[in-house]
Coordinates of C-alpha atoms in Angstrom, one line a residue:
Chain A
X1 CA 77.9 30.2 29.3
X2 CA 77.6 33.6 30.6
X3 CA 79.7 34.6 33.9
X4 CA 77.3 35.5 36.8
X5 CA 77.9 39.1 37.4
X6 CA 78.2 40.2 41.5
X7 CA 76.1 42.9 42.8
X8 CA 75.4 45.0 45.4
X9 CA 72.8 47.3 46.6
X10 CA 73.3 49.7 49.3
X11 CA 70.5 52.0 50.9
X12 CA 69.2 52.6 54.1
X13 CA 65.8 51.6 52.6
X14 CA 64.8 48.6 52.8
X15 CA 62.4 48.8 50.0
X16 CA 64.1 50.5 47.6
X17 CA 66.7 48.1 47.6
X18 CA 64.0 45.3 47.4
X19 CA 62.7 47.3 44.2
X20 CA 65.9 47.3 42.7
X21 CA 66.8 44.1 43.1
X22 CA 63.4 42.4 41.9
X23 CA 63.7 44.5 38.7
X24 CA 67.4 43.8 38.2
X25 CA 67.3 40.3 39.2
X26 CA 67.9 38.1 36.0
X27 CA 69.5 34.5 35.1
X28 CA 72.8 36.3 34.9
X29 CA 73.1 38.4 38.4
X30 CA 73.7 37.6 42.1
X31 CA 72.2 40.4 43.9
X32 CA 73.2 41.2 47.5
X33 CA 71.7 44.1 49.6
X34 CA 73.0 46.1 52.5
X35 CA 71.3 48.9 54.1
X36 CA 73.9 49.8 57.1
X37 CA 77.6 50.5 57.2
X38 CA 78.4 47.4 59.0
X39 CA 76.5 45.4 56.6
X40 CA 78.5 47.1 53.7
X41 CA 81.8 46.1 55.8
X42 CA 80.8 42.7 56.5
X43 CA 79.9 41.8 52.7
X44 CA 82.7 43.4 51.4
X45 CA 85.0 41.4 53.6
X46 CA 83.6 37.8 51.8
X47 CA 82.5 39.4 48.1
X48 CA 83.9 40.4 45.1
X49 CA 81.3 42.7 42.9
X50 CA 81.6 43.7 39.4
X51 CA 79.2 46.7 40.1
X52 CA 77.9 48.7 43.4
X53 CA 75.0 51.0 43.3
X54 CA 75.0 52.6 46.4
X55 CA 73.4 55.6 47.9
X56 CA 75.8 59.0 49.3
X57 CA 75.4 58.4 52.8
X58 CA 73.5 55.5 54.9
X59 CA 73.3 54.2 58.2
X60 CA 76.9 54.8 60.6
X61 CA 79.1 56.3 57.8
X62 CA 79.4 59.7 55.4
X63 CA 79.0 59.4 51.9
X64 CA 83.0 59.6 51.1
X65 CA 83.8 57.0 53.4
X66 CA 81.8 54.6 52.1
X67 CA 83.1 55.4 48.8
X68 CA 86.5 55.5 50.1
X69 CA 86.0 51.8 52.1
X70 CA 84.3 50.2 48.9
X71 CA 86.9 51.2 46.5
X72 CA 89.9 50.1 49.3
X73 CA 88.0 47.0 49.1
X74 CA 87.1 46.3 45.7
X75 CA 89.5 47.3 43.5
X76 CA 87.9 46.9 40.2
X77 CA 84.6 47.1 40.7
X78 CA 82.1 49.8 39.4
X79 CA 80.3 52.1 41.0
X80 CA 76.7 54.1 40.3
X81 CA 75.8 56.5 42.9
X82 CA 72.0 56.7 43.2
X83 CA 70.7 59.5 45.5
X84 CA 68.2 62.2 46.4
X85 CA 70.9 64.3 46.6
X86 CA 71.4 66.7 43.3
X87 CA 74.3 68.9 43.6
X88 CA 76.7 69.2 41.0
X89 CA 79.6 69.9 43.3
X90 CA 79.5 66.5 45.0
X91 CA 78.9 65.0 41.7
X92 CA 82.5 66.4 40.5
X93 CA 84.2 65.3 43.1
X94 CA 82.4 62.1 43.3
X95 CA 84.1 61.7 40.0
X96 CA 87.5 62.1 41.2
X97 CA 87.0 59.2 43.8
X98 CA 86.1 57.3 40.4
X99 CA 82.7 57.0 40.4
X100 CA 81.3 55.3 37.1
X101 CA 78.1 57.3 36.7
X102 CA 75.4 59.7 39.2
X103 CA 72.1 59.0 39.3
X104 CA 69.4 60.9 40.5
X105 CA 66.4 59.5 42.7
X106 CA 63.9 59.2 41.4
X107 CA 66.3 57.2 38.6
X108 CA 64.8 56.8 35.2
X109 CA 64.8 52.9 34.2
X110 CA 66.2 54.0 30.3
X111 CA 69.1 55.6 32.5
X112 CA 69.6 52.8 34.8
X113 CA 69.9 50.0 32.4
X114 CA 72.1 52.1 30.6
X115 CA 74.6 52.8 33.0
X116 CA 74.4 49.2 34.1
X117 CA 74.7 48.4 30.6
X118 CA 77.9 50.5 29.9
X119 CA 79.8 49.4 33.4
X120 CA 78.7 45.9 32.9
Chain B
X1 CA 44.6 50.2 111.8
X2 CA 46.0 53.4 110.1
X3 CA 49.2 51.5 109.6
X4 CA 47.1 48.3 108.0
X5 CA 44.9 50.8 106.2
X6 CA 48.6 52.4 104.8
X7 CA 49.8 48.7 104.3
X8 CA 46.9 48.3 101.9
X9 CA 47.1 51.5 99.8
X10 CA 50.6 51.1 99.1
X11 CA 49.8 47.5 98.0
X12 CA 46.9 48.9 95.7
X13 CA 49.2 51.8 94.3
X14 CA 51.9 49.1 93.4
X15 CA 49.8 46.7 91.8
X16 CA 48.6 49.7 89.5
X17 CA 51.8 50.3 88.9
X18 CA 52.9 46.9 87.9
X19 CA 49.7 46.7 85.4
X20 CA 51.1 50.5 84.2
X21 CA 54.0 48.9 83.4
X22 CA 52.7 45.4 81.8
X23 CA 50.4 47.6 79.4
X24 CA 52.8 49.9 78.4
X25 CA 55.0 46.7 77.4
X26 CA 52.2 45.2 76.0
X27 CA 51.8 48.3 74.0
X28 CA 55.5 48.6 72.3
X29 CA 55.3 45.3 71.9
X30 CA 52.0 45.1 69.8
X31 CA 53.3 48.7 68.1
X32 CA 56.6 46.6 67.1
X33 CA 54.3 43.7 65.6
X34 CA 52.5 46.2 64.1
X35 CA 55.1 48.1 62.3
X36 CA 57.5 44.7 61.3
X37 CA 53.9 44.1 59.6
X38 CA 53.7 47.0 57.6
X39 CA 57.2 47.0 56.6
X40 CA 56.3 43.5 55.3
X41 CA 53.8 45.0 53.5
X42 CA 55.6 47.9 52.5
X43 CA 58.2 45.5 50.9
X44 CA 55.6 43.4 49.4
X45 CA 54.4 46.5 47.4
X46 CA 57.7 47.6 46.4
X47 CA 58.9 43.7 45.3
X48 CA 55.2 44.0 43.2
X49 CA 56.2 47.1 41.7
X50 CA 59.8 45.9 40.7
X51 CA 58.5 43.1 38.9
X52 CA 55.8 45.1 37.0
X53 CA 58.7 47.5 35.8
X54 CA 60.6 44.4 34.7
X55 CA 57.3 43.4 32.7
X56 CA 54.1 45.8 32.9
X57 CA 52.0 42.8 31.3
X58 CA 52.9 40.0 34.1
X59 CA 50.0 39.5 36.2
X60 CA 50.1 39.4 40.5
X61 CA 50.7 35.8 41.3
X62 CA 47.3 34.3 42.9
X63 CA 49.0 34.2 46.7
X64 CA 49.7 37.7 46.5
X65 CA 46.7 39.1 45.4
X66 CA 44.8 37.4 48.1
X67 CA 47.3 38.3 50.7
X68 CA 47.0 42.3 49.3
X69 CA 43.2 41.7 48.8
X70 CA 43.2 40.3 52.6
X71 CA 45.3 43.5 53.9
X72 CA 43.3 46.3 51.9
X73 CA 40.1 45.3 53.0
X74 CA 41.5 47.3 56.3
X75 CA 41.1 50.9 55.9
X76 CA 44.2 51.9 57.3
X77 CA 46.1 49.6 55.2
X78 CA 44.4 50.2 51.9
X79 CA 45.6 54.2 52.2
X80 CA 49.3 52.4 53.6
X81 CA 49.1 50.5 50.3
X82 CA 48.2 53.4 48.2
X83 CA 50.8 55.7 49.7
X84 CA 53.5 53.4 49.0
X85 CA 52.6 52.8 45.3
X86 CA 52.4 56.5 45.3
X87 CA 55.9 56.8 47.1
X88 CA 57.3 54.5 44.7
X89 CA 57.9 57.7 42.6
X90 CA 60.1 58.8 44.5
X91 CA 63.0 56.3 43.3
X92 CA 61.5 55.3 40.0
X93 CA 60.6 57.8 37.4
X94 CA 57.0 56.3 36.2
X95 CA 55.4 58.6 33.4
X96 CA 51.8 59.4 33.4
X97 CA 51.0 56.5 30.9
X98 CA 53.4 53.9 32.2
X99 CA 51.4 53.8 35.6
X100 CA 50.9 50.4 37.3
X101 CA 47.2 50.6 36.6
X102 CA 46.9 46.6 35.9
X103 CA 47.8 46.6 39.9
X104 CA 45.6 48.9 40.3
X105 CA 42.4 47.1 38.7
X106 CA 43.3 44.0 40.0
X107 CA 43.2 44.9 43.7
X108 CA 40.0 47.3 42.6
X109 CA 41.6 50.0 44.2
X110 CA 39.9 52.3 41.2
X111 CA 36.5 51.1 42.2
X112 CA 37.4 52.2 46.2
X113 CA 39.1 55.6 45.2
X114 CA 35.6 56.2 43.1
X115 CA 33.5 55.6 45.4
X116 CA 35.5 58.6 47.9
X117 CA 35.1 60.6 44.9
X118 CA 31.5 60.7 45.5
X119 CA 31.8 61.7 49.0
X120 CA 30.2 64.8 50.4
X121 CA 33.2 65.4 52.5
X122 CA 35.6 67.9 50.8
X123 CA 38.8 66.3 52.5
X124 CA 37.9 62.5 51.3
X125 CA 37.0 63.9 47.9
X126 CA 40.5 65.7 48.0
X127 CA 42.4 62.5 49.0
X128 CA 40.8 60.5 46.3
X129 CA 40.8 63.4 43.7
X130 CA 45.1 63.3 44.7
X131 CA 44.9 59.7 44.5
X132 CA 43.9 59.3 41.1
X133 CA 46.3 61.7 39.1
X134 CA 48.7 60.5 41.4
X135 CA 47.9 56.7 40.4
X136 CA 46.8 57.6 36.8
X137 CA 43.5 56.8 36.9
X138 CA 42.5 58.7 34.0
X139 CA 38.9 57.3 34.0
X140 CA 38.2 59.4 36.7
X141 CA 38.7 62.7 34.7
X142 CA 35.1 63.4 34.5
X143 CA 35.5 63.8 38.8
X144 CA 38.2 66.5 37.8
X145 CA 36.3 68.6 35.2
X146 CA 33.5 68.7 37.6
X147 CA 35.5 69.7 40.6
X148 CA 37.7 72.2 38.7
X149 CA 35.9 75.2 40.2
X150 CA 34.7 73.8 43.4
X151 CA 34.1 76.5 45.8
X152 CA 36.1 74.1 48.7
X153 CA 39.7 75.2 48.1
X154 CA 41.5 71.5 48.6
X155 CA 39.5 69.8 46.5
X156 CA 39.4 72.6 43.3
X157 CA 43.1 73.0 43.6
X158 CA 43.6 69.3 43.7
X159 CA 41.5 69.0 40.2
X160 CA 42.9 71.7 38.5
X161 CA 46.5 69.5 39.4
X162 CA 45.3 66.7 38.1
X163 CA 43.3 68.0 35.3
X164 CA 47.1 69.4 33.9
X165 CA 48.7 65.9 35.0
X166 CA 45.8 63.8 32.6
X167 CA 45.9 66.3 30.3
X168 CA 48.8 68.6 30.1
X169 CA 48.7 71.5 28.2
X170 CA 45.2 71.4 26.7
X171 CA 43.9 71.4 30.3
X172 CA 44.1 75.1 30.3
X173 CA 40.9 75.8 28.6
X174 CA 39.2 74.4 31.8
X175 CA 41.0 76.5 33.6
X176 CA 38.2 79.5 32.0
X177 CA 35.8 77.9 34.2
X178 CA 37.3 78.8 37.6
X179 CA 35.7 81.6 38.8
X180 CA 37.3 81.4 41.8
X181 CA 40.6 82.8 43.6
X182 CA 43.9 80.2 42.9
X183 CA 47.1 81.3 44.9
X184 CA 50.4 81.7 43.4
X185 CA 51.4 78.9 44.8
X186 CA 49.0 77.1 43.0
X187 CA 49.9 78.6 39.8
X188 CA 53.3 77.1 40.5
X189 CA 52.6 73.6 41.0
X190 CA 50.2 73.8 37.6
X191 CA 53.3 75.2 35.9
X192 CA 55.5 72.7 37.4
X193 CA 53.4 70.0 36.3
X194 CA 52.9 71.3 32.8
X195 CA 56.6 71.4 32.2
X196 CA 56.8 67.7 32.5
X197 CA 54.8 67.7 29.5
X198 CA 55.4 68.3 25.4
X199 CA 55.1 71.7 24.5
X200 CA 52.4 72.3 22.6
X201 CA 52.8 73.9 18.6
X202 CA 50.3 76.6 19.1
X203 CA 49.5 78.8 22.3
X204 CA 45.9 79.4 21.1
X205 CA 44.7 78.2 24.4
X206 CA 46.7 80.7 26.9
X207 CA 45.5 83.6 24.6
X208 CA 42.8 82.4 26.0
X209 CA 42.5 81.9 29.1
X210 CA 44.2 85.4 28.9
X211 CA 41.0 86.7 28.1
X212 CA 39.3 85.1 31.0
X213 CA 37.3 87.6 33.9
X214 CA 39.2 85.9 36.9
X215 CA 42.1 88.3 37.3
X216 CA 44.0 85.2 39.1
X217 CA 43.6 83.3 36.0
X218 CA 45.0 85.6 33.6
X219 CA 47.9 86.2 36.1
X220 CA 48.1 82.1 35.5
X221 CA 48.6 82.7 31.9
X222 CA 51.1 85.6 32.3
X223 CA 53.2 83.6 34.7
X224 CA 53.5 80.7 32.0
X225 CA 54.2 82.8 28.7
X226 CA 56.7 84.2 30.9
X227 CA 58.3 80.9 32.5
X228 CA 58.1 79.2 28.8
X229 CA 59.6 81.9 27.5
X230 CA 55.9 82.6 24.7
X231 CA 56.8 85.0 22.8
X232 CA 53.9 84.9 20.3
X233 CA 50.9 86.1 22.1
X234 CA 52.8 88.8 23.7
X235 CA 50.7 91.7 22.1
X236 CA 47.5 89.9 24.1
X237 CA 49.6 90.3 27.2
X238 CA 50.6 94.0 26.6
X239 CA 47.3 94.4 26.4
X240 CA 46.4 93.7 30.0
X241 CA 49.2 96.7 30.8
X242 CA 46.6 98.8 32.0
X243 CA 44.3 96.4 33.8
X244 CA 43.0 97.4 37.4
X245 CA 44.6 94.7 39.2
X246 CA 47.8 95.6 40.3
X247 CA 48.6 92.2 40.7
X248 CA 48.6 91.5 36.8
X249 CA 50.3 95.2 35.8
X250 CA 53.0 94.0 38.0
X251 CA 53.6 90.2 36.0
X252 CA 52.9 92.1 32.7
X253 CA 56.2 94.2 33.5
X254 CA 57.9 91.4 34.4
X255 CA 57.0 89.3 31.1
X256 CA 57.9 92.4 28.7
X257 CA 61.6 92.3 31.0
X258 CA 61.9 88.9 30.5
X259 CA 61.1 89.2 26.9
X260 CA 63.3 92.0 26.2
X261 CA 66.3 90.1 27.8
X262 CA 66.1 87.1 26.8
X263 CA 66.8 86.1 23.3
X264 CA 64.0 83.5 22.0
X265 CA 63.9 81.7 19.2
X266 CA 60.8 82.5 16.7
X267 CA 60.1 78.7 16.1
X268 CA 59.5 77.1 19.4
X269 CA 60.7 73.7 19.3
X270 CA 58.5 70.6 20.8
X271 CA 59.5 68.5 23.5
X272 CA 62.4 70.5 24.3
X273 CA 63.0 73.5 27.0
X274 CA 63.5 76.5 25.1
X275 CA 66.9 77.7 24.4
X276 CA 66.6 81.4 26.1
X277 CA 70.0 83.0 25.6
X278 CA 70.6 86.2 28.0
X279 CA 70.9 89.6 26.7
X280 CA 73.0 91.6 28.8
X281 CA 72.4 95.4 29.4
X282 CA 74.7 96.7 27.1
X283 CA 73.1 94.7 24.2
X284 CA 75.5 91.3 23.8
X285 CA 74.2 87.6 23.9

């Protein structure tokens, strides 16, 4: 039997976290969105997730800290950065905070299931 | 009686205010029931787009077709709809030929958007004309072909888009038809647009719209050999070197400098950017 595998979705937008989680959604994910800071904090506190895909920044925090208070949180868990955002400086030091992959909206499915794929 | 008279004004004025105030209230709160509804909506679209992603050949369940079917039948709504499923490009890369067209012809949202492309009125045939290339309605090409030299400005340069989205690079031979001015702005989106297609083996076509009378048009071509880095019609461009528009002297120049500085490979590969190498000044790679 295979393990049910944790994740969640973070963006301020409602609908693209309802997008990605109807197309991701399978027999073998639990799928949890949040879309402000204090929803991040408050399913962090009762979660463990093998993977994040989160946005840079949303809703009452900058994009570091919200790296910063997901990895102080959840040690092992992966994380995809999906944004709007495309500068390669960020994306460096992104990296250094551990980041598993960078994604670019708008995210090309072959790349997404990929990464997923590779993390997962 | 001035003071009853004064009693009675102020009793008026307040009661107007108090009705001020219930129909503003009334307003934010129909404006709040009215935007959780389109977010409902909204979400509805985007959850229907997910799952055609997940599988393009799953059909819309029967509840929320009629629900969609129910909402679309309001004008405002059916362009809120359209916009979304257009918006949904902005997270998920969709190619022209993987568009959600089953969606599409299931809400008939073709058969709406063709009967706008009949209108008379230049900015509802504009909208429409968007709205297809944006959806990929390619059964509406003949609207685009016909439109490609309109002489209303938003709805030719909104064909001559769309005609390089449906068709990419062999689109350019229509461009020979448009007798009319197209702004360099214009010229940017086209060449924007045909990037995100194959390149094509031979260049036969931009030798010759090169060749066509509308000076904007051959600046067009000029402006693409020189962005794609064609090297093999470059005698046709030269030849332009003493044309009397300034306008295309000027991009001539520029082509031969780019030409002369970059290094470009005699085989142009397809599907790939080019790889331009620069050559610096003093002759190096």
């Amino acid at each position: 039997m295979k393990t049910l595998k944790k994740i969640l979705l973070i963006n301020d937008d409602p609908a693209v976290t309802t997008l990605l989680k109807t197309y991701l959604l399978n027999k073998t994910t639990k799928i949890i969105l949040a879309h402000t800071y204090l929803e991040v904090l408050s399913v962090l506190k009762t979660n463990n997730f093998d993977l994040i895909l989160t946005d840079i920044s949303i809703t009452g925090t900058s994009g570091f800290q919200l790296i910063e208070t997901i990895k102080n949180s959840n040690l092992g868990c992966k994380i995809i950065v999906i944004t709007g955002m495309d500068q390669e400086n960020q994306q460096t030091m992104f990296k250094q905070f551990g980041i598993s992959s960078f994604l670019n909206f708008p995210v090309s499915l072959n790349a997404l299931n990929a990464n997923i794929k590779e993390v997962l | 009686m001035t003071i009853k008279l004064l009693f009675y004004v102020i009793i008026i004025l307040l009661l107007i205010l108090v009705l001020l105030i219930i129909g503003v209230c009334f307003s934010i709160f129909l404006r709040h029931i009215r935007s959780k509804r389109l977010l409902k909506l909204k979400l509805v679209i985007y959850t229907l787009m997910g799952k055609f992603f997940k599988n393009p050949t799953l059909d819309i369940s029967y509840n929320m077709k009629l629900m969609l079917e129910k909402e679309i039948k309001s004008k405002l709504k059916f362009h809120y709809v359209i916009k979304h499923l257009i918006d949904v490009h902005s997270v998920i890369q969709i190619p022209v030929q993987q568009q959600p067209l089953s969606i599409i012809k299931t809400l008939k949202i073709d058969k709406r958007i063709e009967k706008e492309l009949k209108s008379s009125k230049s900015f509802k045939l504009a909208q429409a004309l968007r709205y297809s290339y944006k959806l990929g309605i390619v059964n509406h090409i003949n609207h685009f072909k016909k439109n490609v030299d309109s002489s209303k400005l938003t709805v030719r340069r909104e064909a001559q888009v769309g005609l390089v989205v449906f068709l990419g690079w062999d689109s350019l031979i229509l461009f020979n038809k448009v007798t009319h001015p197209i702004s360099l702005w214009q010229i940017i989106q086209v060449l924007d647009v045909l990037e995100t297609h194959p390149r094509p083996s031979s260049f036969v076509l931009l030798e010759r719209i090169l060749e066509s009378n509308n000076d904007d048009i051959v600046c067009l071509a000029i402006h693409c050999a020189t962005r794609f880095g064609v090297n093999t019609i470059q005698n046709k461009i030269f030849k332009h070197e003493k044309h009397t528009n300034e306008k295309v002297v000027t991009l001539v120049k520029a082509y031969y400098n780019f030409i002369r500085t970059h290094e470009i490979p005699v085989i142009l590969p397809l599907n790939k950017p080019i790889p331009l190498t620069k050559v610096n000044s003093n002759g190096t790679i």
